[in-house]
Amino acid sequence: MHTSWQLSEQGDRCLRVQFSGELSLDTGLRCTRAARLLREQAPACVRDLVPSFTAVAIHFYPDGSTDQLARLRDYVHHALVDLDAVSDQVAPGALVDIPVCYGGPFGPDLPILAEQLGLSQEHLIELHGSQPQLVFMVGFAPGAPYMGILPEPLNVPRRATPRTVLPKGSVAIANRQTIIYPNESPGGWHLIGRSPVSLFDARRSPAALLAPGDQVRFVPLPHEQFDLWTPA
């Protein structure tokens, strides 16, 4: 056991580094930094490292030896020995601008949500893009980023009734987080806009545009520019 994280077995092919605390920017940054340090020193048997909101999963191939778990535990402790010394708020990944057409046909929940929160639509949009948002994890669908933390005035639960279909690129918020749906899919978050950016393309390397530890700046895009937008 460590003072700031705990290591446990998850089945016979995974270890989990669990950090204390609930969803927060600090915990998210610790997870993404831990994943980076673990990746830099990973032994050959480690096949994947998956950070989430409060933990990092270390997936590995069993090699049949009796001391593999002991060696993996030593690797984790060695890789994270200096993690507690890092106290800055700098994310380890890239800073990515994502254009968004807010409101109207692109974000039908925007006016309802603004009224519910006692904000103008313009102020809600301003708050949503007021600071870069950390990509905590990628999941739910290939390339779908979970980002935050949103300002407290935008703290709303999920919709009471999910939608069965959301368009590709839908930008939605709930629980002080933002998600972008990379493909047409169901979803239960509040739809405030849509982005023309392609988040996942299997022909691209890497296929996912965003990775845990990246930061996203949301940039308003005029509605008439949606179909005209091209990557810089």
XYZ file of N, CA and C in Angstrom:
696
model
N 0.846 -1.194 0.000
C 0.000 0.000 0.000
C 0.882 1.244 0.000
N 0.466 2.251 -0.729
C 1.181 3.512 -0.797
C 0.332 4.589 -0.146
N 0.961 5.687 0.226
C 0.221 6.739 0.919
C -0.842 7.389 0.048
N -0.654 7.386 -1.260
C -1.609 8.077 -2.121
C -2.291 7.151 -3.122
N -1.879 5.882 -3.199
C -2.546 4.951 -4.102
C -2.407 3.536 -3.575
N -3.304 2.687 -4.058
C -3.301 1.285 -3.668
C -3.215 0.426 -4.912
N -2.521 -0.690 -4.804
C -2.339 -1.607 -5.921
C -3.079 -2.901 -5.622
N -3.921 -3.333 -6.565
C -4.693 -4.551 -6.349
C -4.765 -5.359 -7.635
N -5.029 -6.648 -7.485
C -5.174 -7.540 -8.635
C -6.612 -7.488 -9.147
N -6.753 -7.469 -10.469
C -8.055 -7.517 -11.118
C -8.054 -8.720 -12.059
N -8.409 -9.891 -11.533
C -8.304 -11.094 -12.328
C -6.854 -11.538 -12.422
N -6.559 -12.367 -13.431
C -5.203 -12.914 -13.536
C -4.357 -12.204 -14.578
N -4.882 -11.094 -15.170
C -4.139 -10.410 -16.227
C -4.173 -8.900 -16.075
N -4.481 -8.417 -14.899
C -4.594 -6.971 -14.731
C -4.281 -6.564 -13.293
N -3.552 -5.469 -13.150
C -3.355 -4.803 -11.868
C -4.000 -3.431 -11.954
N -4.516 -2.956 -10.820
C -5.151 -1.642 -10.803
C -4.460 -0.753 -9.776
N -4.031 0.412 -10.230
C -3.504 1.440 -9.338
C -4.670 2.374 -9.014
N -5.157 2.321 -7.792
C -6.334 3.087 -7.382
C -5.909 4.297 -6.558
N -6.297 5.481 -7.014
C -5.993 6.712 -6.293
C -7.151 7.087 -5.389
N -6.838 7.763 -4.315
C -7.880 8.203 -3.391
C -8.606 9.408 -3.970
N -9.783 9.693 -3.403
C -10.517 10.879 -3.819
C -11.543 10.592 -4.896
N -12.494 11.489 -4.999
C -13.527 11.393 -6.017
C -13.061 12.099 -7.282
N -13.939 12.164 -8.256
C -13.631 12.831 -9.514
C -13.160 14.260 -9.259
N -11.955 14.571 -9.695
C -11.403 15.919 -9.546
C -10.311 16.102 -10.572
N -9.973 17.348 -10.842
C -8.896 17.635 -11.780
C -7.578 17.092 -11.255
N -7.329 17.237 -9.957
C -6.080 16.763 -9.372
C -5.933 15.250 -9.533
N -7.006 14.508 -9.218
C -6.935 13.055 -9.346
C -6.780 12.642 -10.803
N -7.487 13.314 -11.693
C -7.355 13.008 -13.115
C -5.944 13.226 -13.625
N -5.319 14.323 -13.200
C -3.944 14.601 -13.600
C -2.987 13.553 -13.047
N -3.225 13.116 -11.823
C -2.382 12.082 -11.230
C -2.499 10.775 -12.014
N -3.695 10.432 -12.419
C -3.893 9.209 -13.206
C -3.172 9.292 -14.546
N -3.293 10.416 -15.247
C -2.663 10.531 -16.557
C -1.139 10.595 -16.435
N -0.638 11.244 -15.395
C 0.814 11.269 -15.182
C 1.323 9.880 -14.804
N 0.567 9.181 -13.953
C 0.956 7.823 -13.564
C 1.005 6.911 -14.786
N 0.007 7.016 -15.661
C -0.011 6.185 -16.871
C 1.203 6.463 -17.742
N 1.590 7.728 -17.840
C 2.767 8.075 -18.633
C 4.039 7.467 -18.031
N 4.211 7.593 -16.709
C 5.392 7.039 -16.052
C 5.428 5.520 -16.170
N 4.277 4.888 -16.004
C 4.210 3.431 -16.126
C 4.514 2.974 -17.545
N 4.050 3.739 -18.519
C 4.296 3.373 -19.920
C 5.777 3.493 -20.259
N 6.427 4.527 -19.723
C 7.843 4.748 -20.023
C 8.717 3.609 -19.506
N 8.295 2.930 -18.435
C 9.119 1.896 -17.824
C 8.495 0.501 -17.920
N 7.509 0.352 -18.794
C 6.759 -0.908 -18.852
C 7.624 -2.066 -19.335
N 7.568 -3.200 -18.643
C 8.240 -4.414 -19.128
C 7.492 -4.986 -20.331
N 8.127 -5.932 -20.998
C 7.579 -6.470 -22.247
C 6.220 -7.131 -22.063
N 5.922 -7.645 -20.871
C 4.657 -8.357 -20.676
C 3.459 -7.417 -20.556
N 3.677 -6.125 -20.348
C 2.564 -5.174 -20.233
C 2.041 -4.874 -21.631
N 0.758 -5.150 -21.848
C 0.181 -4.970 -23.183
C -0.647 -3.711 -23.321
N -1.106 -3.134 -22.191
C -1.896 -1.908 -22.289
C -1.960 -1.224 -20.927
N -2.059 0.116 -20.964
C -2.242 0.921 -19.760
C -3.438 1.816 -19.989
N -4.436 1.719 -19.104
C -5.708 2.396 -19.328
C -6.031 3.297 -18.137
N -5.797 4.610 -18.250
C -6.192 5.516 -17.171
C -7.687 5.791 -17.210
N -8.264 6.044 -16.035
C -9.666 6.433 -15.931
C -9.746 7.623 -14.986
N -10.912 7.878 -14.415
C -11.078 9.050 -13.549
C -10.249 8.955 -12.279
N -10.176 7.771 -11.675
C -9.508 7.633 -10.375
C -8.535 6.466 -10.316
N -8.251 5.814 -11.439
C -7.402 4.624 -11.410
C -6.698 4.437 -12.742
N -5.673 3.570 -12.722
C -4.984 3.159 -13.944
C -4.951 1.632 -13.960
N -5.434 1.038 -15.035
C -5.390 -0.416 -15.186
C -4.145 -0.803 -15.976
N -3.440 -1.809 -15.476
C -2.239 -2.322 -16.131
C -2.541 -3.735 -16.621
N -2.758 -3.889 -17.909
C -3.075 -5.192 -18.488
C -1.776 -5.855 -18.935
N -1.628 -7.131 -18.624
C -0.381 -7.820 -18.943
C -0.640 -9.257 -19.398
N 0.354 -9.804 -20.082
C 0.306 -11.196 -20.494
C 0.960 -12.054 -19.416
N 0.269 -13.058 -18.864
C 0.916 -13.969 -17.913
C 2.047 -14.720 -18.598
N 3.204 -14.813 -17.930
C 4.335 -15.511 -18.546
C 4.600 -16.881 -17.919
N 3.720 -17.286 -16.983
C 3.852 -18.610 -16.398
C 4.824 -18.704 -15.250
N 5.533 -17.614 -14.934
C 6.497 -17.649 -13.838
C 5.784 -17.438 -12.507
N 6.381 -17.925 -11.444
C 5.767 -17.808 -10.115
C 5.992 -16.447 -9.490
N 6.932 -15.660 -10.023
C 7.239 -14.365 -9.410
C 6.822 -13.178 -10.274
N 5.977 -13.426 -11.307
C 5.608 -12.323 -12.204
C 4.886 -11.200 -11.467
N 3.937 -11.528 -10.615
C 3.205 -10.489 -9.901
C 4.137 -9.684 -9.002
N 5.063 -10.340 -8.364
C 6.015 -9.632 -7.509
C 6.860 -8.673 -8.342
N 7.280 -9.113 -9.526
C 8.073 -8.246 -10.396
C 7.254 -7.076 -10.910
N 5.982 -7.325 -11.229
C 5.118 -6.248 -11.696
C 4.850 -5.231 -10.580
N 4.660 -5.714 -9.367
C 4.477 -4.796 -8.237
C 5.724 -3.931 -8.033
N 6.894 -4.525 -8.149
C 8.135 -3.755 -8.026
C 8.233 -2.705 -9.130
N 7.842 -3.098 -10.345
C 7.858 -2.155 -11.476
C 6.951 -0.962 -11.206
N 5.742 -1.206 -10.687
C 4.803 -0.118 -10.406
C 5.370 0.820 -9.348
N 5.858 0.275 -8.254
C 6.393 1.108 -7.185
C 7.609 1.909 -7.659
N 8.445 1.299 -8.472
C 9.623 2.001 -8.976
C 9.213 3.119 -9.937
N 8.262 2.837 -10.815
C 7.833 3.832 -11.800
C 7.159 5.032 -11.152
N 6.437 4.794 -10.042
C 5.647 5.869 -9.412
C 6.313 6.452 -8.170
N 7.596 6.144 -7.958
C 8.258 6.579 -6.728
C 8.275 8.093 -6.585
N 8.345 8.829 -7.707
C 8.401 10.288 -7.641
C 7.076 10.960 -7.978
N 6.016 10.183 -8.112
C 4.739 10.762 -8.517
C 4.258 11.802 -7.524
N 4.425 11.547 -6.219
C 3.941 12.478 -5.205
C 4.695 13.793 -5.213
N 5.888 13.805 -5.809
C 6.670 15.037 -5.849
C 6.158 16.001 -6.910
N 5.287 15.498 -7.796
C 4.745 16.338 -8.868
C 3.429 16.936 -8.404
N 3.406 18.246 -8.242
C 2.201 18.893 -7.728
C 1.648 19.942 -8.681
N 2.259 20.084 -9.878
C 1.772 21.100 -10.812
C 0.475 20.635 -11.455
N -0.186 21.557 -12.139
C -1.460 21.275 -12.783
C -1.300 21.169 -14.300
N -0.122 20.784 -14.753
C 0.141 20.698 -16.183
C -0.178 19.294 -16.674
N -1.053 19.198 -17.672
C -1.397 17.898 -18.245
C -0.248 17.404 -19.115
N -0.057 16.085 -19.182
C 1.084 15.539 -19.914
C 0.891 15.461 -21.421
N -0.312 15.736 -21.923
C -0.582 15.552 -23.344
C -0.635 16.839 -24.140
N -1.289 16.758 -25.293
C -1.368 17.882 -26.225
C -2.536 18.803 -25.876
N -2.459 20.028 -26.373
C -3.554 20.986 -26.264
C -4.225 21.057 -27.628
N -5.510 20.683 -27.696
C -6.210 20.535 -28.974
C -7.425 21.455 -29.007
N -7.545 22.234 -30.066
C -8.718 23.085 -30.264
C -9.803 22.291 -30.983
N -11.014 22.344 -30.432
C -12.165 21.663 -31.027
C -13.246 22.701 -31.332
N -13.566 22.928 -32.618
C -14.644 23.869 -32.953
C -16.008 23.255 -32.660
N -16.936 24.095 -32.193
C -18.279 23.624 -31.848
C -19.320 24.624 -32.345
N -20.328 24.127 -33.033
C -21.517 24.932 -33.342
C -22.493 24.731 -32.189
N -22.658 25.773 -31.379
C -23.512 25.683 -30.198
C -24.962 26.038 -30.539
N -25.895 25.381 -29.865
C -27.301 25.741 -29.938
C -27.944 25.471 -31.286
N -29.173 25.982 -31.448
C -29.917 25.779 -32.685
C -30.114 24.292 -32.957
N -30.106 23.888 -34.215
C -30.285 22.461 -34.542
C -29.111 21.598 -34.082
N -27.979 22.227 -33.786
C -26.802 21.484 -33.343
C -26.827 21.192 -31.838
N -27.527 22.016 -31.079
C -27.562 21.849 -29.623
C -28.935 22.137 -29.062
N -29.909 21.240 -29.289
C -31.300 21.519 -28.909
C -31.529 21.670 -27.410
N -30.615 21.167 -26.581
C -30.810 21.291 -25.130
C -30.282 22.610 -24.572
N -29.572 23.376 -25.381
C -28.929 24.587 -24.876
C -29.920 25.577 -24.264
N -31.002 25.958 -24.946
C -31.916 26.943 -24.340
C -32.606 26.413 -23.094
N -32.981 25.146 -23.079
C -33.646 24.553 -21.913
C -32.689 24.521 -20.726
N -31.452 24.130 -20.996
C -30.444 24.028 -19.937
C -30.089 25.404 -19.395
N -29.969 26.386 -20.280
C -29.652 27.748 -19.842
C -30.740 28.282 -18.910
N -31.991 28.048 -19.278
C -33.097 28.503 -18.423
C -33.074 27.771 -17.091
N -32.823 26.475 -17.124
C -32.783 25.677 -15.891
C -31.686 26.166 -14.945
N -30.562 26.587 -15.502
C -29.427 27.011 -14.691
C -29.441 28.505 -14.377
N -30.416 29.228 -14.922
C -30.489 30.666 -14.677
C -29.407 31.445 -15.396
N -29.004 30.956 -16.579
C -27.960 31.601 -17.360
C -28.504 31.982 -18.730
N -27.881 32.978 -19.354
C -28.180 33.212 -20.759
C -27.458 32.138 -21.579
N -27.939 31.910 -22.784
C -27.265 30.922 -23.632
C -25.826 31.345 -23.920
N -25.635 32.653 -24.091
C -24.296 33.165 -24.374
C -23.356 32.911 -23.198
N -23.868 33.107 -21.966
C -23.037 32.891 -20.789
C -22.712 31.406 -20.619
N -23.677 30.535 -20.889
C -23.432 29.099 -20.789
C -22.319 28.687 -21.762
N -22.382 29.195 -23.001
C -21.353 28.884 -23.990
C -19.994 29.406 -23.536
N -20.012 30.624 -22.983
C -18.763 31.217 -22.496
C -18.162 30.377 -21.370
N -18.994 29.937 -20.444
C -18.508 29.113 -19.338
C -17.954 27.780 -19.846
N -18.627 27.209 -20.821
C -18.192 25.906 -21.326
C -16.806 25.976 -21.952
N -16.490 27.094 -22.575
C -15.187 27.232 -23.213
C -14.220 28.106 -22.449
N -14.509 28.360 -21.177
C -13.719 29.327 -20.409
C -12.320 28.834 -20.066
N -12.114 27.528 -20.070
C -10.793 26.993 -19.746
C -10.621 25.641 -20.426
N -9.379 25.246 -20.726
C -9.161 23.927 -21.336
C -9.674 22.821 -20.420
N -10.196 21.774 -21.021
C -10.729 20.647 -20.254
C -9.830 19.424 -20.440
N -9.526 18.770 -19.334
C -8.664 17.597 -19.350
C -9.417 16.382 -19.885
N -8.766 15.620 -20.755
C -9.309 14.328 -21.183
C -8.936 13.305 -20.112
N -9.921 12.930 -19.284
C -9.679 11.958 -18.215
C -9.482 10.556 -18.780
N -10.347 10.202 -19.711
C -10.325 8.848 -20.246
C -11.032 8.830 -21.596
N -10.816 7.756 -22.340
C -11.492 7.553 -23.622
C -12.221 6.222 -23.535
N -13.522 6.250 -23.785
C -14.291 5.028 -23.642
C -15.715 5.198 -24.127
N -16.591 4.274 -23.765
C -17.993 4.221 -24.190
C -18.089 3.833 -25.662
N -17.381 4.569 -26.518
C -17.283 4.244 -27.940
C -15.859 4.588 -28.370
N -15.351 3.986 -29.449
C -13.979 4.281 -29.880
C -13.757 5.776 -30.085
N -12.790 6.335 -29.363
C -12.436 7.736 -29.520
C -13.273 8.715 -28.738
N -14.215 8.234 -27.909
C -15.100 9.137 -27.170
C -14.414 9.641 -25.907
N -14.114 10.961 -25.811
C -13.388 11.482 -24.658
C -14.330 11.966 -23.549
N -13.957 11.660 -22.309
C -14.629 12.216 -21.136
C -13.740 13.336 -20.608
N -14.273 14.562 -20.552
C -13.463 15.742 -20.251
C -14.064 16.567 -19.126
N -13.240 17.347 -18.468
C -13.696 18.230 -17.393
C -12.493 18.909 -16.755
N -12.673 19.576 -15.658
C -13.916 19.677 -14.898
C -14.620 20.983 -15.288
N -15.922 20.931 -15.536
C -16.664 22.133 -15.885
C -16.858 23.018 -14.663
N -17.024 24.339 -14.876
C -17.323 25.238 -13.758
C -18.588 24.790 -13.020
N -18.630 25.043 -11.742
C -19.745 24.604 -10.897
C -21.112 25.039 -11.421
N -21.261 26.256 -11.997
C -22.587 26.638 -12.524
C -23.119 25.705 -13.604
N -22.249 24.890 -14.215
C -22.690 23.954 -15.248
C -22.838 22.535 -14.715
N -22.932 22.400 -13.407
C -23.057 21.078 -12.781
C -24.503 20.610 -12.855
N -24.789 19.740 -13.808
C -26.142 19.210 -13.989
C -26.070 17.691 -14.119
N -27.107 16.983 -13.649
C -27.129 15.525 -13.836
C -27.451 15.179 -15.279
N -27.410 13.915 -15.585
C -27.786 13.466 -16.920
C -29.278 13.702 -17.156
N -29.678 13.638 -18.398
C -31.086 13.757 -18.745
C -31.890 12.619 -18.112
N -33.111 12.910 -17.749
C -33.965 11.877 -17.164
C -34.260 10.775 -18.183
N -34.370 11.163 -19.451
C -34.646 10.197 -20.516
C -33.580 10.301 -21.592
N -32.753 9.275 -21.773
C -31.721 9.314 -22.817
C -32.345 9.335 -24.207
N -31.612 9.858 -25.157
C -32.009 9.792 -26.556
C -31.490 8.484 -27.161
N -32.246 7.952 -28.085
C -31.820 6.707 -28.733
C -30.800 6.962 -29.835
N -30.801 8.188 -30.386
C -29.867 8.508 -31.468
C -29.370 9.937 -31.300
N -28.055 10.107 -31.316
C -27.420 11.418 -31.363
C -26.527 11.465 -32.596
N -26.454 12.617 -33.268
C -25.605 12.699 -34.464
C -24.122 12.603 -34.120
N -23.343 12.155 -35.062
C -21.891 12.133 -34.927
C -21.385 13.531 -34.609
N -20.463 13.620 -33.648
C -19.882 14.908 -33.274
C -20.656 15.675 -32.234
N -21.729 15.096 -31.703
C -22.537 15.787 -30.692
C -21.696 16.087 -29.451
N -21.807 17.321 -28.964
C -21.102 17.765 -27.762
C -22.137 17.896 -26.651
N -21.941 17.179 -25.548
C -22.941 17.140 -24.492
C -22.261 17.224 -23.130
N -23.031 17.686 -22.126
C -22.480 17.838 -20.784
C -23.375 17.169 -19.742
N -22.754 16.767 -18.637
C -23.437 16.226 -17.453
C -22.380 15.993 -16.385
N -22.781 16.144 -15.131
C -21.894 15.827 -13.998
C -20.537 16.528 -14.092
N -20.555 17.796 -14.512
C -19.359 18.638 -14.645
C -18.360 18.080 -15.661
N -18.878 17.337 -16.621
C -18.033 16.766 -17.666
C -18.624 17.069 -19.044
N -17.762 16.969 -20.040
C -18.162 17.073 -21.438
C -17.803 15.771 -22.140
N -18.656 15.351 -23.045
C -18.331 14.221 -23.917
C -18.637 14.630 -25.348
N -17.871 14.083 -26.279
C -18.175 14.230 -27.701
C -18.429 12.836 -28.248
N -19.585 12.656 -28.857
C -19.937 11.354 -29.418
C -19.274 11.221 -30.795
N -18.330 10.281 -30.956
C -17.559 10.207 -32.201
C -18.347 9.659 -33.384
N -19.426 8.960 -33.099
C -20.280 8.423 -34.161
C -21.732 8.510 -33.713
N -22.646 8.311 -34.637
C -24.061 8.302 -34.277
C -24.301 7.223 -33.227
N -24.956 7.602 -32.126
C -25.136 6.653 -31.026
C -26.207 7.170 -30.078
N -26.689 6.317 -29.166
C -27.569 6.801 -28.108
C -26.769 7.613 -27.102
N -27.462 8.406 -26.287
C -26.771 9.200 -25.274
C -27.742 9.865 -24.321
N -27.317 10.009 -23.073
C -28.198 10.573 -22.057
C -27.736 11.895 -21.479
N -26.765 12.546 -22.151
C -26.271 13.824 -21.649
C -26.985 14.975 -22.361
N -26.793 16.190 -21.864
C -27.457 17.370 -22.422
C -26.696 17.862 -23.649
N -27.373 17.843 -24.790
C -26.756 18.171 -26.073
C -26.736 19.691 -26.263
N -25.520 20.276 -26.253
C -25.404 21.736 -26.364
C -24.786 22.175 -27.684
N -24.239 21.257 -28.471
C -23.626 21.646 -29.730
C -23.157 20.437 -30.515
N -22.465 20.734 -31.623
C -21.924 19.652 -32.446
C -20.630 20.135 -33.088
N -19.679 19.208 -33.207
C -18.383 19.538 -33.802
C -18.191 18.785 -35.111
N -17.588 19.436 -36.113
C -17.309 18.750 -37.380
C -16.035 17.914 -37.333
N -15.330 17.931 -36.205
C -14.058 17.215 -36.097
C -14.292 15.707 -36.051
N -13.469 14.957 -36.768
C -13.524 13.496 -36.739
C -12.667 12.998 -35.588
N -13.309 12.410 -34.576
C -12.584 11.962 -33.386
C -11.969 10.586 -33.554
N -12.510 9.783 -34.454
C -11.981 8.430 -34.624
C -12.007 8.053 -36.096
N -10.851 7.591 -36.587
C -10.734 7.143 -37.970
C -9.759 5.974 -37.973
N -10.256 4.784 -38.251
C -9.427 3.582 -38.203
C -8.286 3.618 -39.207
N -8.387 4.479 -40.230
C -7.324 4.578 -41.234
C -6.214 5.528 -40.792
N -6.466 6.238 -39.676
C -5.508 7.228 -39.192
C -4.627 6.612 -38.104
N -3.426 7.133 -37.921
C -2.556 6.651 -36.848
C -2.036 7.849 -36.037
N -2.437 7.916 -34.761
C -3.367 7.009 -34.075
C -4.806 7.238 -34.544
N -5.623 6.203 -34.389
C -7.001 6.276 -34.874
C -7.828 7.291 -34.095
N -7.583 7.415 -32.781
C -8.317 8.359 -31.937
C -7.595 9.699 -31.923
N -8.332 10.766 -32.119
C -7.739 12.102 -32.128
C -7.224 12.494 -30.750
N -7.974 12.128 -29.698
C -7.636 12.542 -28.339
C -7.229 11.350 -27.492
N -6.358 11.621 -26.509
C -5.884 10.586 -25.601
C -5.939 11.122 -24.175
N -6.042 10.243 -23.173
C -6.008 10.696 -21.788
C -4.762 11.540 -21.519
N -4.965 12.656 -20.825
C -3.870 13.584 -20.566
C -3.844 14.765 -21.508
N -4.547 14.671 -22.658
C -4.686 15.829 -23.544
C -5.616 16.847 -22.901
N -5.545 18.081 -23.395
C -6.500 19.109 -22.993
C -7.212 19.632 -24.232
N -8.477 19.982 -24.065
C -9.295 20.443 -25.181
C -9.786 21.861 -24.908
N -9.587 22.727 -25.891
C -10.182 24.064 -25.869
C -11.343 24.070 -26.850
N -12.540 24.395 -26.349
C -13.718 24.457 -27.206
C -13.850 25.862 -27.779
N -13.935 25.932 -29.117
C -13.961 27.204 -29.834
C -15.283 27.312 -30.589
N -16.110 28.344 -30.301
C -17.379 28.478 -31.023
C -17.168 28.619 -32.529
N -18.013 27.933 -33.272
C -17.960 27.950 -34.732
C -19.324 28.394 -35.257
N -19.386 29.404 -36.147
C -20.685 29.810 -36.726
C -21.367 28.630 -37.409
N -22.684 28.578 -37.284
C -23.435 27.451 -37.834
C -23.176 27.249 -39.330
N -23.051 28.350 -40.058
C -22.887 28.237 -41.504
C -21.514 27.682 -41.898
N -20.605 27.606 -40.917
C -19.267 27.089 -41.201
C -19.145 25.583 -40.947
N -20.192 24.953 -40.428
C -20.080 23.551 -40.039
C -19.662 22.667 -41.220
N -20.372 22.775 -42.329
C -20.090 21.913 -43.478
C -18.841 22.362 -44.249
N -18.363 23.576 -43.964
C -17.204 24.100 -44.670
C -15.898 23.883 -43.915
N -16.015 23.484 -42.644
C -14.817 23.377 -41.813
C -13.896 22.268 -42.288
N -12.601 22.552 -42.313
C -11.600 21.543 -42.635
C -10.471 21.646 -41.620
N -9.779 20.537 -41.323
C -8.672 20.597 -40.354
C -7.587 21.553 -40.815
N -6.953 22.241 -39.861
C -5.882 23.182 -40.199
C -4.659 22.422 -40.717
